Amino acid sequence: MEKHFGILQIELDAILKASKDNIVITDGKGIVLRASPNCQAIYGKDVSFLIGKSVFQLEAESIFSPSVTKMVLKAKKEIQVMQHTTTGRVVMATGFPVMNEAGEIIRVISFSHDLTEIETLKEKYEELKTKMEHYQSVIKELGEKADSTEDIVIKSKTIQRIWELVQRVAKSDANVVFYGESGVGKNVFARGLHNKSERKREAFIEVNCGAIPESLFESEMFGYEEGSFTGANKNGKHGLIELADKGTLFLDEIGELPLSVQAKLLKVLQEKKITPVGGVKVKNIDFRLIASTNQNLKDMVSQGKFRQDLFYRLNVIPIQIPPLRERKEDIAMLAHYHLKNFNEKNSTNKFLDAATVDQLISYNWPGNVRELENLIERLVITTETRAIYPDQLPFYIPQKNRQQNFEWSFDHTEGRRKTLQEILDEVESRHLRRAYMQYKTTREIAEHLGLSQPTVVRRLKKYGIDSKMNLDL
């Protein structure tokens, strides 16, 4: 019997030593009888320290925190709990009661599995997940920004401020009126406002108020029922306002609306309801209204050409788009933007000579952005050379004096003629400066000038042009 007991002791010691889990055995009062050698690594205390100690005392000293054995003794059933040890480890402890025939706990055996590495990995995973969610949010925001500014060239501070205002206004459903000369891009800003709004996934219905005859305006805007009038579609037709339901209705050149139509539009804006021509059923419509005009609506009100009540209903947020001649810093970027589009459309590879860009900037552009766009399209299609030079521009764009562009014949300040190298350096510097002002990256400058990017970087540095530019390496 004694020999058999000795073998059991050896087996038990072997199990305690071989187990990767920490095993602690206590009696029915919570006094530690045995423990695995690895308790030093997990709990920071040697086996000799634990044996003979009460789990109640060890819990008070935060060695077992909380004590699973204590919980088993109280509940008289298997318990599992997470422990945080003084060594900074996270442990999953499971305690099992051992009972005698009378149902009394005579032993409690607990297994503690070190989860520190798993918890660390979990924390890193959660951290990485948070970062990924942030990056996805940023990417989405940048994507939305790219989508909404796809046709808007933002270079001048004036346009930057207008676009910032548009983005703020887009968050509301307030009526907006864009003012500006014909061709300044009012419709582009209107679409940009829609794309930044909560209605961006719904329809954007654009109506040119000056292009619809007064006799047809009501049927076009409100729709009509079948058989409403001679020549009507036998199935009826949905009106433009109804098509804008849940989306945005953009009334371009609203100053062209006849007074008789203005009254009907005002009623729709007030009630957000329409009745199709020839119908009796009222339809509720939810839309955001944006309007534009090249006229002064307030003056038109004074002249009796525009309803005062409609004016105040529309003019909640007026936004003035300045003409191109008042924001000349946008001209070069707009020219290259349209050049890129028409190159892609016509499978060409044209580029603007730096002197040509100077000529474009000096022009007044009475037709604004639309005139510039049309000119670039004409140049891409009609010019024979890959480079577009000043003499290929229309006659109405004034040509600068050639001597003004090439002032290399004599240096009056030093009273001497320049050397050939000085002349070449001056020309190279001038062209680099022009390209630097027109393009965003050295890669684009290199492509425009027919140089390698490293060469452009070196020469910008040589002439002291480039100090803070994004090199796009």
Coordinates of C-alpha atoms in Angstrom, one line a residue, residues 3 9 24 43 53 60 62 117 129 216 234 257 296 302 320 331 334 346 371 418 428 433 458 468:
K3 CA 4.6 1.5 -2.3
Q9 CA 3.1 10.8 -5.5
V24 CA -2.6 24.5 -7.6
Y43 CA 2.4 34.4 -10.1
K53 CA -0.6 29.6 2.6
A60 CA -5.4 39.8 -0.1
S62 CA -3.0 40.3 -4.9
E117 CA 0.3 36.5 -25.6
K129 CA -8.8 47.3 -36.6
L216 CA -45.0 74.0 -72.2
K234 CA -51.2 58.6 -74.2
L257 CA -39.0 82.5 -65.8
N296 CA -29.5 90.7 -60.5
S302 CA -37.6 96.5 -58.3
Q320 CA -21.5 84.9 -56.1
I331 CA -6.7 80.2 -65.9
L334 CA -8.2 75.3 -66.0
N346 CA -9.4 62.8 -79.0
E371 CA -15.1 80.2 -73.6
K418 CA 25.2 88.7 -71.8
E428 CA 15.8 77.9 -68.9
R433 CA 9.4 79.1 -63.3
R458 CA 18.3 69.4 -60.1
K468 CA 8.9 73.3 -50.5

